[in-house]
Tab-separated table of C-alpha atoms and ligand atoms in Angstrom:
chain	number	residue	atom	x	y	z
A	1	MET	CA	34.260	206.030	-30.872
A	2	THR	CA	32.610	202.599	-31.643
A	3	MET	CA	32.724	200.138	-28.978
A	4	THR	CA	32.705	196.352	-29.812
A	5	ALA	CA	31.466	194.238	-26.892
A	6	HIS	CA	33.926	192.216	-24.999
A	7	ILE	CA	33.246	188.642	-24.174
A	8	HIS	CA	33.624	187.536	-20.677
A	9	PRO	CA	36.983	185.983	-19.627
A	10	ASP	CA	35.039	182.949	-18.362
A	11	GLU	CA	34.118	182.273	-22.110
A	12	ILE	CA	37.636	182.732	-23.260
A	13	ARG	CA	38.772	180.121	-20.580
A	14	THR	CA	36.080	177.756	-21.712
A	15	LEU	CA	37.155	178.065	-25.329
A	16	PHE	CA	40.762	177.624	-24.423
A	17	SER	CA	40.309	174.638	-22.235
A	18	GLN	CA	38.176	173.015	-24.870
A	19	ALA	CA	40.765	173.679	-27.589
A	20	MET	CA	43.436	172.369	-25.255
A	21	SER	CA	41.600	169.192	-24.729
A	22	ASP	CA	41.038	168.620	-28.332
A	23	MET	CA	44.738	169.224	-29.062
A	24	TYR	CA	45.777	166.768	-26.302
A	25	ARG	CA	43.387	164.170	-27.324
A	26	LYS	CA	45.210	163.991	-30.695
A	27	GLU	CA	48.530	164.123	-29.257
A	28	VAL	CA	47.838	161.421	-26.551
A	29	PRO	CA	45.122	159.022	-27.628
A	30	GLN	CA	45.065	157.453	-24.148
A	31	TYR	CA	43.660	160.706	-22.760
A	32	GLY	CA	40.624	160.094	-24.867
A	33	THR	CA	40.242	156.681	-23.354
A	34	LEU	CA	40.624	158.175	-19.828
A	35	MET	CA	38.007	160.705	-20.551
A	36	GLU	CA	35.468	158.034	-21.580
A	37	LEU	CA	36.125	156.016	-18.564
A	38	VAL	CA	35.668	159.065	-16.264
A	39	ARG	CA	32.369	160.056	-18.031
A	40	ASP	CA	31.118	156.462	-17.733
A	41	VAL	CA	31.925	156.279	-13.957
A	42	ASN	CA	30.611	159.753	-13.320
A	43	HIS	CA	27.353	158.831	-15.120
A	44	ALA	CA	27.005	155.550	-13.155
A	45	THR	CA	27.872	157.342	-9.813
A	46	LEU	CA	25.052	160.007	-10.387
A	47	GLN	CA	22.542	157.337	-11.550
A	48	ALA	CA	23.154	155.345	-8.399
A	49	ASP	CA	22.901	158.346	-6.143
A	50	PRO	CA	20.108	160.651	-6.978
A	51	ALA	CA	20.637	162.594	-3.732
A	52	LEU	CA	24.151	163.528	-4.805
A	53	LYS	CA	22.942	164.470	-8.185
A	54	SER	CA	20.208	166.823	-6.919
A	55	ARG	CA	22.588	168.348	-4.375
A	56	LEU	CA	25.220	169.024	-7.155
A	57	ARG	CA	22.503	170.511	-9.349
A	58	ALA	CA	21.045	172.784	-6.580
A	59	ALA	CA	24.543	173.862	-5.707
A	60	GLY	CA	25.316	174.764	-9.363
A	61	GLU	CA	28.014	172.105	-9.478
A	62	LEU	CA	26.570	169.576	-11.956
A	63	ASP	CA	27.364	171.512	-15.203
A	64	ARG	CA	30.896	172.259	-14.457
A	65	LEU	CA	31.767	168.465	-14.037
A	66	ASP	CA	31.798	167.737	-17.719
A	67	VAL	CA	34.153	170.533	-18.462
A	68	GLU	CA	36.249	170.289	-15.484
A	69	ARG	CA	39.963	169.447	-15.807
A	70	HIS	CA	43.431	170.810	-14.897
A	71	GLY	CA	46.591	170.959	-16.821
A	72	ALA	CA	50.168	170.997	-15.925
A	73	ILE	CA	53.058	172.789	-17.478
A	74	ARG	CA	56.741	173.359	-16.591
A	75	LEU	CA	58.594	176.586	-17.383
A	76	GLY	CA	62.107	177.468	-17.661
A	77	THR	CA	62.647	181.136	-16.994
A	78	ALA	CA	61.184	184.173	-15.056
A	79	GLN	CA	60.362	185.776	-18.384
A	80	GLU	CA	58.240	182.784	-19.458
A	81	LEU	CA	56.473	182.751	-16.198
A	82	LYS	CA	55.549	186.447	-16.430
A	83	ALA	CA	54.391	186.023	-19.923
A	84	ILE	CA	52.204	182.960	-18.863
A	85	ARG	CA	50.878	185.088	-16.083
A	86	ARG	CA	49.638	187.704	-18.475
A	87	MET	CA	48.240	185.080	-20.883
A	88	PHE	CA	46.240	183.355	-18.285
A	89	ALA	CA	44.858	186.680	-16.863
A	90	VAL	CA	43.132	187.170	-20.259
A	91	MET	CA	41.156	184.051	-19.381
A	92	GLY	CA	40.285	185.090	-15.930
A	93	MET	CA	43.017	182.812	-14.296
A	94	TYR	CA	45.244	184.084	-11.445
A	95	PRO	CA	48.134	182.608	-9.562
A	96	VAL	CA	46.982	180.988	-6.323
A	97	SER	CA	49.211	179.368	-3.751
A	98	TYR	CA	52.883	178.644	-3.648
A	99	TYR	CA	54.033	175.049	-3.790
A	100	ASP	CA	57.589	174.135	-2.970
A	101	LEU	CA	58.621	170.773	-4.479
A	102	SER	CA	62.273	170.978	-3.788
A	103	VAL	CA	61.539	169.473	-0.387
A	104	ALA	CA	60.535	166.349	-2.321
A	105	GLY	CA	63.605	166.263	-4.385
A	106	ILE	CA	62.075	168.005	-7.489
A	107	PRO	CA	63.850	171.113	-8.713
A	108	VAL	CA	60.791	173.279	-9.196
A	109	HIS	CA	58.371	175.557	-7.422
A	110	SER	CA	54.870	176.169	-8.518
A	111	THR	CA	51.611	178.012	-8.448
A	112	ALA	CA	48.180	177.122	-9.905
A	113	PHE	CA	46.547	179.538	-12.279
A	114	ARG	CA	42.709	179.364	-11.826
A	115	PRO	CA	39.426	181.571	-11.595
A	116	VAL	CA	38.832	182.901	-8.106
A	117	GLU	CA	35.263	184.147	-8.095
A	118	GLN	CA	32.565	181.721	-7.137
A	119	ALA	CA	30.565	182.340	-10.311
A	120	SER	CA	33.458	181.834	-12.403
A	121	LEU	CA	34.344	178.624	-10.707
A	122	GLN	CA	30.982	177.355	-11.339
A	123	ARG	CA	31.118	178.201	-15.036
A	124	ASN	CA	34.375	176.563	-15.657
A	125	PRO	CA	37.083	175.976	-12.994
A	126	PHE	CA	39.973	175.113	-15.429
A	127	ARG	CA	43.168	175.446	-13.673
A	128	VAL	CA	46.806	175.075	-14.658
A	129	PHE	CA	49.427	173.804	-12.322
A	130	THR	CA	52.530	175.808	-13.288
A	131	SER	CA	55.989	174.943	-12.252
A	132	LEU	CA	59.103	176.908	-12.652
A	133	LEU	CA	62.475	175.153	-13.002
A	134	ARG	CA	65.064	176.029	-10.459
A	135	LEU	CA	68.369	175.927	-12.085
A	136	ASP	CA	69.907	177.369	-8.904
A	137	LEU	CA	69.444	173.939	-7.352
A	138	VAL	CA	71.603	172.186	-10.090
A	139	GLU	CA	74.960	171.327	-8.761
A	140	ASN	CA	76.707	171.141	-12.060
A	141	ARG	CA	77.009	174.967	-12.579
A	142	ALA	CA	78.276	174.675	-16.082
A	143	LEU	CA	75.403	172.539	-17.100
A	144	ALA	CA	72.976	174.988	-15.401
A	145	GLU	CA	74.472	177.934	-17.329
A	146	LYS	CA	74.268	176.005	-20.476
A	147	ALA	CA	70.558	175.260	-19.790
A	148	GLU	CA	69.879	178.859	-19.077
A	149	HIS	CA	71.523	179.890	-22.301
A	150	ILE	CA	69.386	177.325	-24.273
A	151	LEU	CA	66.212	178.670	-22.540
A	152	ASN	CA	66.981	182.238	-23.126
A	153	LYS	CA	66.917	181.657	-26.831
A	154	ARG	CA	63.396	180.326	-27.033
A	155	GLN	CA	60.127	182.396	-27.172
A	156	ILE	CA	57.236	180.286	-25.835
A	157	VAL	CA	54.470	182.809	-26.549
A	158	THR	CA	53.901	183.721	-30.143
A	159	ASP	CA	53.894	187.282	-31.378
A	160	GLY	CA	50.347	187.128	-32.240
A	161	ALA	CA	49.392	186.021	-28.696
A	162	PHE	CA	51.510	188.860	-27.195
A	163	LYS	CA	49.624	191.310	-29.400
A	164	LEU	CA	46.291	190.200	-28.190
A	165	ILE	CA	47.409	190.017	-24.584
A	166	GLU	CA	48.303	193.638	-25.015
A	167	ILE	CA	45.056	194.506	-26.493
A	168	ALA	CA	43.265	192.827	-23.713
A	169	GLU	CA	45.342	194.598	-21.123
A	170	LYS	CA	44.696	197.921	-22.667
A	171	GLN	CA	41.089	197.539	-23.553
A	172	GLY	CA	40.092	195.454	-20.574
A	173	GLY	CA	38.977	192.606	-22.659
A	174	LEU	CA	38.731	190.934	-26.085
A	175	THR	CA	35.972	190.762	-28.629
A	176	GLN	CA	34.681	187.455	-29.885
A	177	GLN	CA	36.865	187.522	-32.905
A	178	GLN	CA	39.973	188.591	-30.964
A	179	ALA	CA	39.200	185.834	-28.396
A	180	ASN	CA	39.007	183.152	-31.151
A	181	ASP	CA	42.438	184.445	-32.523
A	182	PHE	CA	43.911	184.529	-29.006
A	183	VAL	CA	42.846	181.035	-28.268
A	184	ARG	CA	44.358	179.734	-31.498
A	185	GLU	CA	47.662	181.529	-30.791
A	186	ALA	CA	47.845	180.715	-27.066
A	187	LEU	CA	47.386	176.927	-27.906
A	188	GLU	CA	50.720	177.037	-29.838
A	189	THR	CA	52.486	177.571	-26.497
A	190	PHE	CA	51.402	174.192	-25.246
A	191	ARG	CA	51.866	172.119	-28.336
A	192	TRP	CA	54.019	169.005	-28.355
A	193	HIS	CA	57.097	169.502	-30.587
A	194	ARG	CA	58.709	166.405	-31.941
A	195	ASP	CA	61.897	168.347	-32.852
A	196	ALA	CA	64.085	168.977	-29.781
A	197	THR	CA	66.216	172.084	-29.573
A	198	VAL	CA	69.178	170.221	-28.326
A	199	ASP	CA	71.460	167.372	-29.477
A	200	THR	CA	71.539	163.883	-27.965
A	201	GLU	CA	74.498	164.542	-25.963
A	202	THR	CA	73.124	167.677	-24.299
A	203	TYR	CA	69.766	165.862	-23.773
A	204	THR	CA	71.569	162.967	-21.979
A	205	GLN	CA	73.602	165.481	-19.803
A	206	LEU	CA	70.195	167.152	-18.926
A	207	VAL	CA	68.506	163.900	-18.020
A	208	GLU	CA	71.602	162.926	-15.946
A	209	ALA	CA	71.075	166.225	-13.917
A	210	HIS	CA	67.340	165.482	-13.668
A	211	ARG	CA	64.816	164.126	-16.048
A	212	LEU	CA	62.586	167.057	-15.381
A	213	ILE	CA	65.425	169.427	-16.380
A	214	ALA	CA	65.623	167.837	-19.724
A	215	ASP	CA	61.846	168.108	-20.211
A	216	VAL	CA	61.800	171.801	-19.705
A	217	VAL	CA	65.140	172.669	-21.457
A	218	SER	CA	65.158	170.316	-24.567
A	219	PHE	CA	62.030	171.612	-26.293
A	220	LYS	CA	60.660	174.703	-28.072
A	221	GLY	CA	58.070	175.223	-25.470
A	222	PRO	CA	56.169	173.901	-22.225
A	223	HIS	CA	54.183	171.175	-23.942
A	224	ILE	CA	51.138	170.366	-21.812
A	225	ASN	CA	52.286	167.638	-19.613
A	226	HIS	CA	48.851	166.208	-18.698
A	227	LEU	CA	45.129	167.172	-18.571
A	228	THR	CA	43.320	165.781	-15.691
A	229	PRO	CA	39.575	165.120	-15.562
A	230	ARG	CA	37.456	165.012	-12.401
A	231	THR	CA	35.797	161.940	-11.304
A	232	LEU	CA	33.155	161.475	-8.671
A	233	ASP	CA	34.539	157.896	-7.865
A	234	ILE	CA	38.257	157.593	-8.107
A	235	ASP	CA	38.359	154.118	-6.581
A	236	THR	CA	36.165	152.738	-9.269
A	237	VAL	CA	38.309	154.502	-11.995
A	238	GLN	CA	41.479	153.197	-10.441
A	239	THR	CA	40.112	149.574	-10.579
A	240	GLN	CA	38.611	149.913	-14.073
A	241	MET	CA	41.718	151.462	-15.657
A	242	PRO	CA	43.456	148.106	-16.366
A	243	GLN	CA	40.194	146.926	-18.236
A	244	ARG	CA	40.700	149.838	-20.695
A	245	GLY	CA	44.351	149.156	-21.086
A	246	ILE	CA	45.683	151.609	-18.782
A	247	ALA	CA	48.069	150.915	-15.804
A	248	PRO	CA	47.565	153.140	-12.786
A	249	LYS	CA	50.176	153.854	-10.231
A	250	ALA	CA	50.096	151.750	-7.195
A	251	VAL	CA	48.373	154.099	-4.632
A	252	ILE	CA	45.951	156.895	-4.826
A	253	GLU	CA	47.476	160.062	-3.373
A	254	GLY	CA	45.849	162.198	-0.811
A	255	PRO	CA	43.184	161.408	1.797
A	256	PRO	CA	41.701	157.868	2.142
A	257	SER	CA	38.281	156.932	0.698
A	258	ARG	CA	35.558	158.352	2.890
A	259	LYS	CA	31.809	158.976	2.897
A	260	THR	CA	32.517	162.834	2.867
A	261	ASP	CA	35.231	163.638	0.297
A	262	ILE	CA	37.838	166.039	1.524
A	263	LEU	CA	40.508	167.902	-0.542
A	264	LEU	CA	41.857	166.035	-3.461
A	265	ARG	CA	42.631	162.430	-4.355
A	266	GLN	CA	44.694	161.704	-7.424
A	267	THR	CA	46.037	158.822	-9.326
A	268	SER	CA	48.028	158.729	-12.538
A	269	PHE	CA	49.233	156.324	-15.349
A	270	LYS	CA	52.796	155.737	-16.423
A	271	ALA	CA	54.377	158.383	-18.663
A	272	LEU	CA	54.512	157.588	-22.379
A	273	ASP	CA	57.591	157.156	-24.440
A	274	GLU	CA	57.392	159.843	-27.226
A	275	GLU	CA	59.570	159.733	-30.302
A	276	VAL	CA	61.792	162.874	-30.543
A	277	VAL	CA	64.231	164.123	-33.137
A	278	PHE	CA	67.418	165.437	-31.467
A	279	GLN	CA	68.965	167.442	-34.322
A	280	GLY	CA	68.520	164.844	-36.898
A	281	VAL	CA	68.963	161.915	-34.484
A	282	THR	CA	65.725	159.961	-33.589
A	283	GLY	CA	65.417	159.114	-29.981
A	284	SER	CA	62.552	159.290	-27.301
A	285	HIS	CA	61.456	161.306	-24.320
A	286	THR	CA	59.302	160.205	-21.326
A	287	ALA	CA	57.409	162.914	-19.485
A	288	ARG	CA	53.844	163.089	-20.345
A	289	PHE	CA	51.313	161.040	-18.357
A	290	GLY	CA	47.615	160.700	-17.554
A	291	GLU	CA	46.071	161.591	-14.287
A	292	ILE	CA	42.643	161.453	-12.748
A	293	GLU	CA	41.370	163.227	-9.674
A	294	GLN	CA	38.480	163.419	-7.286
A	295	ARG	CA	37.753	166.563	-5.461
A	296	GLY	CA	36.086	167.019	-2.081
A	297	ILE	CA	35.462	169.808	0.349
A	298	ALA	CA	38.057	172.552	1.026
A	299	LEU	CA	39.370	172.474	4.668
A	300	THR	CA	39.881	175.489	6.820
A	301	PRO	CA	43.365	176.031	8.371
A	302	ALA	CA	42.306	173.827	11.253
A	303	GLY	CA	41.165	171.037	8.961
A	304	ARG	CA	44.196	171.296	6.820
A	305	ALA	CA	46.528	171.109	9.790
A	306	PHE	CA	44.716	167.764	10.698
A	307	TYR	CA	45.291	166.635	7.040
A	308	ASP	CA	48.889	167.453	6.934
A	309	LYS	CA	49.685	165.813	10.174
A	310	ALA	CA	47.785	162.635	9.131
A	311	ILE	CA	49.610	162.420	5.875
A	312	THR	CA	52.967	162.928	7.613
A	313	ASP	CA	52.230	160.241	10.155
A	314	THR	CA	50.957	157.839	7.652
A	315	ARG	CA	54.107	158.123	5.484
A	316	GLU	CA	56.450	157.768	8.501
A	317	ALA	CA	54.603	154.612	9.722
A	318	ALA	CA	54.444	153.190	6.188
A	319	ALA	CA	58.171	153.848	5.661
A	320	LYS	CA	58.901	152.033	8.974
A	321	SER	CA	56.795	148.955	7.891
A	322	GLY	CA	58.132	148.858	4.249
A	323	GLY	CA	55.059	150.620	2.878
A	324	GLU	CA	52.899	147.626	2.395
A	325	ASN	CA	49.980	148.666	4.783
A	326	TYR	CA	49.824	152.138	3.459
A	327	THR	CA	46.041	152.163	2.846
A	328	SER	CA	45.103	150.781	6.192
A	329	LEU	CA	47.483	153.123	8.052
A	330	LEU	CA	46.003	156.023	5.958
A	331	LYS	CA	42.439	155.071	7.015
A	332	ALA	CA	43.559	154.844	10.589
A	333	ALA	CA	45.193	158.244	10.614
A	334	PHE	CA	41.864	159.851	9.386
A	335	SER	CA	39.537	157.922	11.586
A	336	SER	CA	39.158	160.802	14.145
A	337	LEU	CA	38.196	163.237	11.427
A	338	PRO	CA	34.460	163.658	11.298
A	339	ASP	CA	32.849	162.027	8.196
A	340	ASP	CA	29.841	164.117	7.713
A	341	LEU	CA	29.405	167.676	6.444
A	342	GLU	CA	27.502	169.037	9.206
A	343	THR	CA	30.026	168.019	11.918
A	344	LEU	CA	32.854	169.360	9.843
A	345	ARG	CA	31.010	172.619	9.592
A	346	GLN	CA	30.159	172.940	13.236
A	347	GLN	CA	33.749	172.190	14.178
A	348	GLY	CA	35.101	174.801	11.775
A	349	LEU	CA	37.088	172.141	9.910
A	350	ALA	CA	35.759	172.876	6.334
A	351	PHE	CA	34.536	175.758	4.128
A	352	PHE	CA	31.031	176.004	3.036
A	353	SER	CA	28.945	178.185	0.665
A	354	TYR	CA	25.562	179.213	2.003
A	355	ARG	CA	22.155	179.792	0.293
A	356	ALA	CA	18.611	180.352	1.355
A	357	GLY	CA	16.275	177.280	0.998
A	358	ASN	CA	12.695	177.407	-0.035
A	359	ARG	CA	11.427	177.315	3.584
A	360	LYS	CA	10.638	180.699	5.062
A	361	VAL	CA	11.401	181.494	8.784
A	362	ALA	CA	9.075	183.467	10.850
A	363	ASN	CA	11.178	184.114	13.989
A	364	LYS	CA	14.743	185.075	14.553
A	365	ALA	CA	16.726	181.929	14.848
A	366	ALA	CA	19.083	181.523	17.713
A	367	ASN	CA	21.968	180.433	15.560
A	368	ILE	CA	23.102	179.191	12.179
A	369	SER	CA	22.860	175.425	13.062
A	370	GLU	CA	19.179	175.907	13.875
A	371	LEU	CA	18.521	177.493	10.426
A	372	ILE	CA	20.326	174.669	8.780
A	373	ALA	CA	18.445	171.962	10.880
A	374	SER	CA	15.155	173.625	9.695
A	375	GLY	CA	16.051	173.781	6.119
A	376	ALA	CA	15.789	177.521	5.940
A	377	LEU	CA	19.556	177.802	5.222
A	378	ILE	CA	21.569	175.230	3.120
A	379	ALA	CA	25.323	174.890	3.445
A	380	ASP	CA	26.938	173.512	0.352
A	381	PRO	CA	30.552	172.184	0.540
A	382	GLN	CA	33.023	174.433	-1.206
A	383	ILE	CA	34.937	172.246	-3.638
A	384	TYR	CA	38.747	172.273	-3.028
A	385	GLU	CA	40.021	174.090	-6.078
A	386	ASP	CA	43.726	173.805	-5.529
A	387	PHE	CA	46.625	171.224	-5.114
A	388	LEU	CA	48.408	169.360	-2.479
A	389	PRO	CA	52.194	169.389	-2.470
A	390	VAL	CA	52.767	165.958	-1.138
A	391	SER	CA	50.441	164.527	-3.723
A	392	ALA	CA	52.003	166.593	-6.459
A	393	ALA	CA	55.470	165.366	-5.413
A	394	GLY	CA	54.122	161.747	-5.389
A	395	ILE	CA	52.773	162.298	-9.002
A	396	PHE	CA	55.949	163.817	-10.322
A	397	GLN	CA	58.039	160.994	-8.700
A	398	SER	CA	55.892	158.106	-9.951
A	399	ASN	CA	56.524	159.440	-13.429
A	400	LEU	CA	60.220	160.199	-13.038
A	401	GLY	CA	61.487	156.843	-11.652
A	402	ALA	CA	63.398	156.186	-8.497
A	403	GLU	CA	66.749	157.368	-9.774
A	404	ASP	CA	65.465	160.973	-10.054
A	405	GLN	CA	64.566	161.357	-6.393
A	406	SER	CA	67.628	163.366	-5.576
A	407	ASN	CA	67.690	165.499	-2.418
A	408	PHE	CA	67.851	169.143	-3.037
A	409	SER	CA	68.690	170.847	0.279
A	410	ALA	CA	66.932	174.025	-0.691
A	411	ALA	CA	64.937	176.430	1.393
A	412	SER	CA	61.455	177.168	0.019
A	413	ASN	CA	61.802	180.449	-1.858
A	414	GLN	CA	58.400	182.119	-2.342
A	415	ASP	CA	59.980	185.649	-2.678
A	416	ALA	CA	62.118	184.491	-5.613
A	417	PHE	CA	59.070	182.872	-7.105
A	418	GLU	CA	56.901	185.963	-6.899
A	419	ASP	CA	59.847	188.072	-8.307
A	420	ALA	CA	59.868	185.799	-11.297
A	421	LEU	CA	56.075	185.773	-11.548
A	422	GLY	CA	56.015	189.603	-11.193
A	423	ALA	CA	53.093	189.361	-8.846
A	424	LYS	CA	52.246	187.894	-5.477
A	425	VAL	CA	50.416	184.584	-5.357
A	426	ILE	CA	46.847	184.694	-3.832
A	427	ASP	CA	46.312	182.988	-0.454
A	428	GLU	CA	43.770	180.143	-1.117
A	429	MET	CA	42.374	180.211	2.438
A	430	ALA	CA	41.366	183.887	1.867
A	431	LEU	CA	39.548	182.916	-1.124
A	432	TYR	CA	37.523	180.223	0.559
A	433	SER	CA	36.818	182.168	3.630
A	434	ARG	CA	35.621	185.267	1.470
A	435	ILE	CA	33.200	183.003	-0.590
A	436	GLU	CA	31.861	181.629	2.789
A	437	ALA	CA	31.305	184.978	4.413
A	438	ASP	CA	29.871	186.650	1.311
A	439	SER	CA	27.439	183.781	0.611
A	440	LEU	CA	26.430	183.685	4.177
A	441	ALA	CA	25.701	187.352	4.456
A	442	ILE	CA	23.456	187.218	1.298
A	443	ALA	CA	21.613	184.188	2.471
A	444	LEU	CA	20.870	185.680	6.065
A	445	THR	CA	19.859	188.875	4.551
A	446	GLN	CA	17.306	187.020	2.342
A	447	LEU	CA	16.137	185.154	5.365
A	448	GLY	CA	15.748	188.167	7.478
A	449	GLN	CA	18.247	186.780	9.847
A	450	ASN	CA	20.848	189.597	9.841
A	451	HIS	CA	21.286	189.362	13.567
A	452	LEU	CA	23.299	186.307	13.047
A	453	LEU	CA	25.800	187.867	10.874
A	454	GLN	CA	28.096	188.972	13.702
A	455	ASP	CA	28.536	185.357	14.855
A	456	GLN	CA	29.117	183.896	11.438
A	457	ALA	CA	32.275	182.188	12.529
A	458	ALA	CA	30.240	180.511	15.265
A	459	ALA	CA	28.251	177.395	14.471
B	1	OOG	C1	52.762	168.559	-12.042
B	1	OOG	C2	52.647	167.519	-10.974
B	1	OOG	C3	51.517	167.970	-10.015
B	1	OOG	C4	49.132	167.700	-9.660
B	1	OOG	O1	47.918	167.495	-10.177
B	1	OOG	O2	49.354	167.774	-8.458
B	1	OOG	C5	50.255	167.693	-10.571
B	1	OOG	C6	53.805	168.230	-13.249
B	1	OOG	O3	53.836	166.892	-13.513
B	1	OOG	O4	54.253	168.995	-14.008
B	1	OOG	O5	50.081	167.645	-11.670
B	2	NI	NI1	48.086	167.222	-12.137
């Protein structure tokens, strides 16, 4: 039997993410403008801060910046979600975390498909925030049934893509030629279709139930909703957007601006009106928007608990005061969270990845902090690779308009989501803590400091 070499799933992911970016740039020209702005701001930030640049380079983080982005899609049925899971697996992307957005009045629940290994994340951390419509939350049952019927008639993954997914599953990978074909076929799933599958009347009914339902149900497939580049300085991007003819939403979602970036900060610009033909009748649809994000260090469960409480407190206080002083309330709520990496590390609030530095150590160190202080051991922040449900809800809502913030009195339903997915979602905290533990073990072994392995949880 002749064996043809398989290419690495990381390479397929990079090909796909590039192809997606090219397609989306043609579909939404403002995306190109946004990419340029982000590239300019990142360049200026690195120029102005050589220490940041060399830290990113040493941590293997610099190269991924230019290719880094996330996409968002919205699916209609369990079969679609299963098919998409198999498609993303070919590219080394797996479902991480469960996000319940019904608590924010949005009838979806979601996961993020992304690479999970540290080396794969460094090569290309491309992720896709993937939502599944919850027709069970639609009060008008007749409309929900109609929507289900419409969805059941469409096939969002091409026959060609399915064939290659099966080959990849059977052979454990794809050859270069198969990968190229796969990327071309997979791209079709996410393309914008100007021709809706429904008539104007049905579309209007769906919009009345919820604009998001109309977005999912009325089209041939889950057009890519947005592609989000990562900036190193979101405050500057936010202020410069208007100069490039882009109007950002009022506030940046997530934590406040700090010396030490944590988790994820996001902003977006208003959704576009796109021309659509409803069974011969020209109309328009508003769903796709632009988004920018800045990523900081991943927080441990203890750090995350602080974050969640600070955000909840801020929103409550802001609601009481009419929302005007949101930014100062937010800053105040985070003022007791340490704003330097080493304190976050020593207090067990954030996740790190360890590596041995150039300096050798002669003696057995007393603890890990001592090794770090001497320069023998280096603790790089682990970038937060996931999403924040409150931010996601804010992003959804800023693009839906106030009239769509209905209250779905639904319980979170991870079991139903995993049934639809045909798999369990991976726990994000387990991924960060495994990367931390593995990297520490390797570094300590290299440094001849294995005696410190037992108390790796300690500072
Ligand atoms: C997804 C909204 C959430 C994010 O980055 O948190 C999101 C959507 O609009 O489908 O994109
Ligand atoms: Ni997004």
